[in-house]
mmCIF file with all atom_site columns, C-alpha atoms in Angstrom:
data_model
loop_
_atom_site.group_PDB
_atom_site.id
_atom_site.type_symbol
_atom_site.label_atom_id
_atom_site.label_alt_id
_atom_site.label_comp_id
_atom_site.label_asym_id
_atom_site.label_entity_id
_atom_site.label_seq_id
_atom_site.pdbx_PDB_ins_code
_atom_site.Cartn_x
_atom_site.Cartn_y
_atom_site.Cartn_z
_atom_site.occupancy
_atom_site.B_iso_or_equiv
_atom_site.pdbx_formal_charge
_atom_site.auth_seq_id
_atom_site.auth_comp_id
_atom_site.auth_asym_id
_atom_site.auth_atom_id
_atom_site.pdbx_PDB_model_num
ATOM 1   C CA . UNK A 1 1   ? 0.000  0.000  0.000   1.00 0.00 ? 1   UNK A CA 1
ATOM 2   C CA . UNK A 1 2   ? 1.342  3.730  -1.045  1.00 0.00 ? 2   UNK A CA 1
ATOM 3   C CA . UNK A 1 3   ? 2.519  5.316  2.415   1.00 0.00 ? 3   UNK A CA 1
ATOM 4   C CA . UNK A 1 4   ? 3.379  9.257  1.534   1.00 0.00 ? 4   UNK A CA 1
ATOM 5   C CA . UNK A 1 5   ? 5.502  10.750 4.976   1.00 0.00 ? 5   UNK A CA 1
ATOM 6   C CA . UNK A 1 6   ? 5.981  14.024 5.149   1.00 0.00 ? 6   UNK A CA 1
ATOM 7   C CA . UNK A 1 7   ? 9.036  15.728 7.278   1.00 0.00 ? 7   UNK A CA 1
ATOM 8   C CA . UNK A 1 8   ? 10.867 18.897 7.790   1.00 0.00 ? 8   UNK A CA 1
ATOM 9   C CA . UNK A 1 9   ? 8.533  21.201 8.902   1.00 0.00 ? 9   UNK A CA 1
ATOM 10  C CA . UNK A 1 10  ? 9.094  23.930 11.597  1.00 0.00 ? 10  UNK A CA 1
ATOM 11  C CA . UNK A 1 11  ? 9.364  27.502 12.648  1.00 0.00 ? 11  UNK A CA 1
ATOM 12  C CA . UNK A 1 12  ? 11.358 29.436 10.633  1.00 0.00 ? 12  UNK A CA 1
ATOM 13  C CA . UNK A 1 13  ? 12.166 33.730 10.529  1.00 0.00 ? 13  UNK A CA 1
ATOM 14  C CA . UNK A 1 14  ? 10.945 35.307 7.297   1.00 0.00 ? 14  UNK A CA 1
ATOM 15  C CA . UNK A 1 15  ? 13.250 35.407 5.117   1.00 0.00 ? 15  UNK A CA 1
ATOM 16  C CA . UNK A 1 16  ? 14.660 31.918 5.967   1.00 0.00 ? 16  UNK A CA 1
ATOM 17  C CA . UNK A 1 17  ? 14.828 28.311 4.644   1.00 0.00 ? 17  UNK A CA 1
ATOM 18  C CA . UNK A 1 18  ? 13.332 25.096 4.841   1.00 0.00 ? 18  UNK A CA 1
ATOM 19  C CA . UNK A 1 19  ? 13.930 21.677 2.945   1.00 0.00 ? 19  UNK A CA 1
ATOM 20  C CA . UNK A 1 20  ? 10.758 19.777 3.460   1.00 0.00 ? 20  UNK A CA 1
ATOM 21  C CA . UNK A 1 21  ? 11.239 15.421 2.171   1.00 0.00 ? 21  UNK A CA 1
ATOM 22  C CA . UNK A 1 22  ? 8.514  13.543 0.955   1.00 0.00 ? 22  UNK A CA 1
ATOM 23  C CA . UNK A 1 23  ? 9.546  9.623  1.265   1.00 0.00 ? 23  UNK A CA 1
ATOM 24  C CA . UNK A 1 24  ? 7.271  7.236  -0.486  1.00 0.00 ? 24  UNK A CA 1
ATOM 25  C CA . UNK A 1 25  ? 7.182  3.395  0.573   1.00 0.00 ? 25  UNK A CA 1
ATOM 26  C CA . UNK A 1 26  ? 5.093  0.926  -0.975  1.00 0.00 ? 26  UNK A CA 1
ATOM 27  C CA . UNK A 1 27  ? 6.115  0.704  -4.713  1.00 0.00 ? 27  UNK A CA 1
ATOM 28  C CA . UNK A 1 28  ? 8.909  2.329  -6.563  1.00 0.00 ? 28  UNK A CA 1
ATOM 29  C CA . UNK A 1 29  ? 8.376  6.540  -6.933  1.00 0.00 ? 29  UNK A CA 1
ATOM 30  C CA . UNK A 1 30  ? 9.129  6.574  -10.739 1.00 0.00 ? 30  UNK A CA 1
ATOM 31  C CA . UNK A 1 31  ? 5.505  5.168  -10.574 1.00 0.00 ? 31  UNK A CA 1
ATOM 32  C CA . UNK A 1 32  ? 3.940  8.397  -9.680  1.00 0.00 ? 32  UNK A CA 1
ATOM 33  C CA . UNK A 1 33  ? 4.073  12.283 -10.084 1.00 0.00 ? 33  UNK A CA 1
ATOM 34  C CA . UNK A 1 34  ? 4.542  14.155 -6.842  1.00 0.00 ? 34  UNK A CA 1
ATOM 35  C CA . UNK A 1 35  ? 2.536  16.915 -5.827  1.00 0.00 ? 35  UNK A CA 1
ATOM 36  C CA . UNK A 1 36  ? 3.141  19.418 -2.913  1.00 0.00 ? 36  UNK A CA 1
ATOM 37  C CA . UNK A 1 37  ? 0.188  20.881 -1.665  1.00 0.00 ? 37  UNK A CA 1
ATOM 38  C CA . UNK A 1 38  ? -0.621 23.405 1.457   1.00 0.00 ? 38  UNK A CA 1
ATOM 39  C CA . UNK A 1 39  ? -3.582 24.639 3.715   1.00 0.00 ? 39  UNK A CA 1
ATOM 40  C CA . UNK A 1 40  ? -2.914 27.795 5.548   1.00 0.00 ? 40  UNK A CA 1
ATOM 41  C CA . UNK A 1 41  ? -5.711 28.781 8.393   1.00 0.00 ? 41  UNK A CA 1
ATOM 42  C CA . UNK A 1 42  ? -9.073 30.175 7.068   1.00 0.00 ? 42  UNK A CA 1
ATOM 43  C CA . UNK A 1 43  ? -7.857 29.453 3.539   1.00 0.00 ? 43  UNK A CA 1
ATOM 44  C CA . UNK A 1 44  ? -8.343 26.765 0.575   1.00 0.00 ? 44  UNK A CA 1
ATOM 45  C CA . UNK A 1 45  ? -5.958 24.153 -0.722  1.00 0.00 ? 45  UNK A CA 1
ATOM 46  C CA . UNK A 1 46  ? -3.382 25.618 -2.974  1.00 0.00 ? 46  UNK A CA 1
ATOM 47  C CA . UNK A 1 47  ? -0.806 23.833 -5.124  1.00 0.00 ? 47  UNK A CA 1
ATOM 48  C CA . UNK A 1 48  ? 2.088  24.674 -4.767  1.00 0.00 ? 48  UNK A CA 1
ATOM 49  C CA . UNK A 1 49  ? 4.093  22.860 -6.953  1.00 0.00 ? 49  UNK A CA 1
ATOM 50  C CA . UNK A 1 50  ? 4.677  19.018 -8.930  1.00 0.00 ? 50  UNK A CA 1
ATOM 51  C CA . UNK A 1 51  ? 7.676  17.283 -10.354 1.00 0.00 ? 51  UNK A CA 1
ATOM 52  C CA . UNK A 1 52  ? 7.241  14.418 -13.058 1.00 0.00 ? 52  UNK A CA 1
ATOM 53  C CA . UNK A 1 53  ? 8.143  11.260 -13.314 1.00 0.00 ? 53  UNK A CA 1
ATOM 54  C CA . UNK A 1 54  ? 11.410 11.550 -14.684 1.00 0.00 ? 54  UNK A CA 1
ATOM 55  C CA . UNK A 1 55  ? 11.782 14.718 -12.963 1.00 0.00 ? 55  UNK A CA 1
ATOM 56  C CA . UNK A 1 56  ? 12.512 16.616 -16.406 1.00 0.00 ? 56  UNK A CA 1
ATOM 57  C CA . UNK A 1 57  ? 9.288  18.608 -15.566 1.00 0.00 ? 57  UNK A CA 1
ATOM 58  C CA . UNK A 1 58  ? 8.075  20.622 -12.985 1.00 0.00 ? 58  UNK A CA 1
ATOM 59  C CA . UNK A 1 59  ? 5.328  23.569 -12.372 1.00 0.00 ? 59  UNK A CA 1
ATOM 60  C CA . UNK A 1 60  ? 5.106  26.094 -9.791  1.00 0.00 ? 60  UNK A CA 1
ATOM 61  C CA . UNK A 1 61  ? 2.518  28.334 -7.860  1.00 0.00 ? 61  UNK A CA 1
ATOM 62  C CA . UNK A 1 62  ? 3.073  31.850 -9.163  1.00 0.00 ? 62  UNK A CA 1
ATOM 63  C CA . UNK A 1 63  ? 3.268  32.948 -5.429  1.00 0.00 ? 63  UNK A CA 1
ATOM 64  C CA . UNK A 1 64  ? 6.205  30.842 -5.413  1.00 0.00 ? 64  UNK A CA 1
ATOM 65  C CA . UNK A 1 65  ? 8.307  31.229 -8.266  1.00 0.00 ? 65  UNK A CA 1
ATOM 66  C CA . UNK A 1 66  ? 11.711 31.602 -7.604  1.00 0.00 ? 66  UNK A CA 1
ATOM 67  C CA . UNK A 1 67  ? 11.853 30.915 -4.323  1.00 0.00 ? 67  UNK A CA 1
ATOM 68  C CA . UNK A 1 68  ? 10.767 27.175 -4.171  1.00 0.00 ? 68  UNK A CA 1
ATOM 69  C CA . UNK A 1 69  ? 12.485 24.225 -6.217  1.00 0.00 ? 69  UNK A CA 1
ATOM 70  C CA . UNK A 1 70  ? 11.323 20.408 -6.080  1.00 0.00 ? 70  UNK A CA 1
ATOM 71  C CA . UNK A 1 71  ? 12.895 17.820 -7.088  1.00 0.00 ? 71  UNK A CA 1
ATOM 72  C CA . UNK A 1 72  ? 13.306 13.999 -6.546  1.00 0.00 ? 72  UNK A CA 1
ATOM 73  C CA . UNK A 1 73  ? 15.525 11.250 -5.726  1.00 0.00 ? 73  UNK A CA 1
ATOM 74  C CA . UNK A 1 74  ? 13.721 7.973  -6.876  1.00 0.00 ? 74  UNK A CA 1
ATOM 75  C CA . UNK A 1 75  ? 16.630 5.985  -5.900  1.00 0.00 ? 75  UNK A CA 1
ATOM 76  C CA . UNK A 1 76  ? 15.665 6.749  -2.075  1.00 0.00 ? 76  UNK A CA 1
ATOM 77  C CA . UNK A 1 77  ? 12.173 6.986  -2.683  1.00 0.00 ? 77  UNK A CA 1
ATOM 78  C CA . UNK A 1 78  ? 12.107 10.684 -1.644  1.00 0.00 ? 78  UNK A CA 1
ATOM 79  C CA . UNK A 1 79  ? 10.814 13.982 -3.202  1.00 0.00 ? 79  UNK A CA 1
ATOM 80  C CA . UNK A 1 80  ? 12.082 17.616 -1.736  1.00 0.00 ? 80  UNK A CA 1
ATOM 81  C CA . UNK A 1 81  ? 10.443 21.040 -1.974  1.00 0.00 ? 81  UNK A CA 1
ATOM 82  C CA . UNK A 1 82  ? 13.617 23.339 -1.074  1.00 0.00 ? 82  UNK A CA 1
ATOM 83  C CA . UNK A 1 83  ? 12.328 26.428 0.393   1.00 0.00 ? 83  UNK A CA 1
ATOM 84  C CA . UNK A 1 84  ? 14.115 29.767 0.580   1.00 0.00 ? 84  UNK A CA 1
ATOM 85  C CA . UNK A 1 85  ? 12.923 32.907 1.276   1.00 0.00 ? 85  UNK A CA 1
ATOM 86  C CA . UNK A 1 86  ? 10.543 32.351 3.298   1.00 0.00 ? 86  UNK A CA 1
ATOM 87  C CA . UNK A 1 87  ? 7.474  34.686 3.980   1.00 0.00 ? 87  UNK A CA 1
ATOM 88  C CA . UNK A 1 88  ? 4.760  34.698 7.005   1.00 0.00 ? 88  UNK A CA 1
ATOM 89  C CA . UNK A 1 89  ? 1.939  33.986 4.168   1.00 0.00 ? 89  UNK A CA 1
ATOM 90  C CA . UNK A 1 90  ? 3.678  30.364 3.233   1.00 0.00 ? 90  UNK A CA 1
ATOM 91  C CA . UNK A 1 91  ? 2.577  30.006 7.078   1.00 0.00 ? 91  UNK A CA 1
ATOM 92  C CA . UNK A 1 92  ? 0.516  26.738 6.015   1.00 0.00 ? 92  UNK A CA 1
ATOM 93  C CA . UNK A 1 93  ? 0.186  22.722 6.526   1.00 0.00 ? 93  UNK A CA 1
ATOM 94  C CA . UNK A 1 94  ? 2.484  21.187 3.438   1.00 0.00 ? 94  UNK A CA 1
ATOM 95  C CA . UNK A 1 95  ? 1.194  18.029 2.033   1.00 0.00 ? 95  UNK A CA 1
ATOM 96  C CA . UNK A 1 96  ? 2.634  16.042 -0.657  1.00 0.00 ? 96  UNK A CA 1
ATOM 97  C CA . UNK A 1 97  ? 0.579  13.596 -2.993  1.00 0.00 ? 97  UNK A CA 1
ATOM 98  C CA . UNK A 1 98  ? 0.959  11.209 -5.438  1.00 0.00 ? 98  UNK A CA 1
ATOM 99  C CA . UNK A 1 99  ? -0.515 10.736 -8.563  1.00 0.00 ? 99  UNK A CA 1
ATOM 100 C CA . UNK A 1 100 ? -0.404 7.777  -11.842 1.00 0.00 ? 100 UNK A CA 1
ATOM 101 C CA . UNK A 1 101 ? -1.029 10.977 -14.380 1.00 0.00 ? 101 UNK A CA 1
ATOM 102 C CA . UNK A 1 102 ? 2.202  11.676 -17.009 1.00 0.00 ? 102 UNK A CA 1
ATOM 103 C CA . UNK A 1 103 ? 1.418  15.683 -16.396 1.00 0.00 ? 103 UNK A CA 1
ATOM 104 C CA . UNK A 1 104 ? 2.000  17.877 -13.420 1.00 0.00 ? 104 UNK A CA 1
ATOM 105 C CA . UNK A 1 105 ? -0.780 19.331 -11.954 1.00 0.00 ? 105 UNK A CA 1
ATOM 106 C CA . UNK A 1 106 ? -1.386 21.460 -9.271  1.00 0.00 ? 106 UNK A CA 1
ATOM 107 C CA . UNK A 1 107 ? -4.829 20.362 -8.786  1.00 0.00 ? 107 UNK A CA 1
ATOM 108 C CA . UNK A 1 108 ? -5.597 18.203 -5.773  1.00 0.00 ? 108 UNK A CA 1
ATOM 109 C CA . UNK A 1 109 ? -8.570 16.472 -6.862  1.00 0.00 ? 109 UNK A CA 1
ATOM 110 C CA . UNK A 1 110 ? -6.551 14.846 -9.504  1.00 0.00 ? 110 UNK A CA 1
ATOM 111 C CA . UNK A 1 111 ? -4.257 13.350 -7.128  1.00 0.00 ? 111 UNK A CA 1
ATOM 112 C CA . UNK A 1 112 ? -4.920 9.882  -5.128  1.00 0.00 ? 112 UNK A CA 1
ATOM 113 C CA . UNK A 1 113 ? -2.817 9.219  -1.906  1.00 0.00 ? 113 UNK A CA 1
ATOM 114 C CA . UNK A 1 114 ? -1.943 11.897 0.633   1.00 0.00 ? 114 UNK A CA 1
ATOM 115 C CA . UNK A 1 115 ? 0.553  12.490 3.282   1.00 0.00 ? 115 UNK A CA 1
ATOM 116 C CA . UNK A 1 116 ? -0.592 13.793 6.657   1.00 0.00 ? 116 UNK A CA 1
ATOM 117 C CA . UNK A 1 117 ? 1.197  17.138 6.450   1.00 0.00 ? 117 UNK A CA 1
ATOM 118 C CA . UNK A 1 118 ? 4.091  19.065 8.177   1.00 0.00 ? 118 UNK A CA 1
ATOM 119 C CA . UNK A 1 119 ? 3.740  22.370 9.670   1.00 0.00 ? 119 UNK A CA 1
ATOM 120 C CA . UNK A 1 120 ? 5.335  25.078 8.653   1.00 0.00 ? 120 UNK A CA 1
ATOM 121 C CA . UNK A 1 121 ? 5.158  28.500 10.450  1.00 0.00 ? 121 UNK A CA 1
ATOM 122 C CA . UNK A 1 122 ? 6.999  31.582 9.254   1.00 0.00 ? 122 UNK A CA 1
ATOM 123 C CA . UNK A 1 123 ? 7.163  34.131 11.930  1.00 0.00 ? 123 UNK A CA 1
ATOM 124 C CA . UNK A 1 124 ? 9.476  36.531 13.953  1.00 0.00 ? 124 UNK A CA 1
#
């Protein structure tokens, strides 16, 4: 059964950095695209970003261009959302997902098995 595990969440200063890690068990990753997802308080679901298969593609929330990069290692199973400059709106709960689809999408209805989320609060 597809196990998602999210990790590397925390409190962080604005204008700082976190590396959250997605590790998938169950079956190999090359399987699935990899979708990161967050929930802040009071707000809706947003996508924030999704890597393919291979990895040769990615897409990215507009709120977080060029400050966020995924990527994967399917070797270890594991897909990272590297976060750098951080700002007190990405204050949210991060999921990643997984989805059998060829296309990134930052759409989480499309998407089938869920992690259970790290926190990630961005405050002085």
């Amino acid at each position: 059964q597809l196990q998602l595990v999210e990790s590397g969440g925390g409190l962080v200063q604005p204008g700082g950095s976190l590396r959250l890690s997605c590790a998938v068990s169950g079956f190999t990753l090359d399987y699935y695209v990899i979708g990161w997802f967050r929930q802040a308080p009071g707000k809706e679901r947003e996508g924030v970003s999704c890597i393919s298969k291979s990895g040769s593609s990615t897409n990215y929330a507009d709120s977080v261009k060029g400050r966020f990069t995924i990527s994967r290692d399917n070797a270890k199973n594991t897909v990272f959302l590297q976060m750098n400059s951080l700002k007190p709106e990405d204050t949210a709960v991060y999921y990643c997902a997984a989805r059998r689809g060829f296309i990134c999408s930052l759409l989480g209805r499309q998407y089938d098995d869920w992690g259970q989320g790290t926190q990630v609060t961005v405050s002085s």
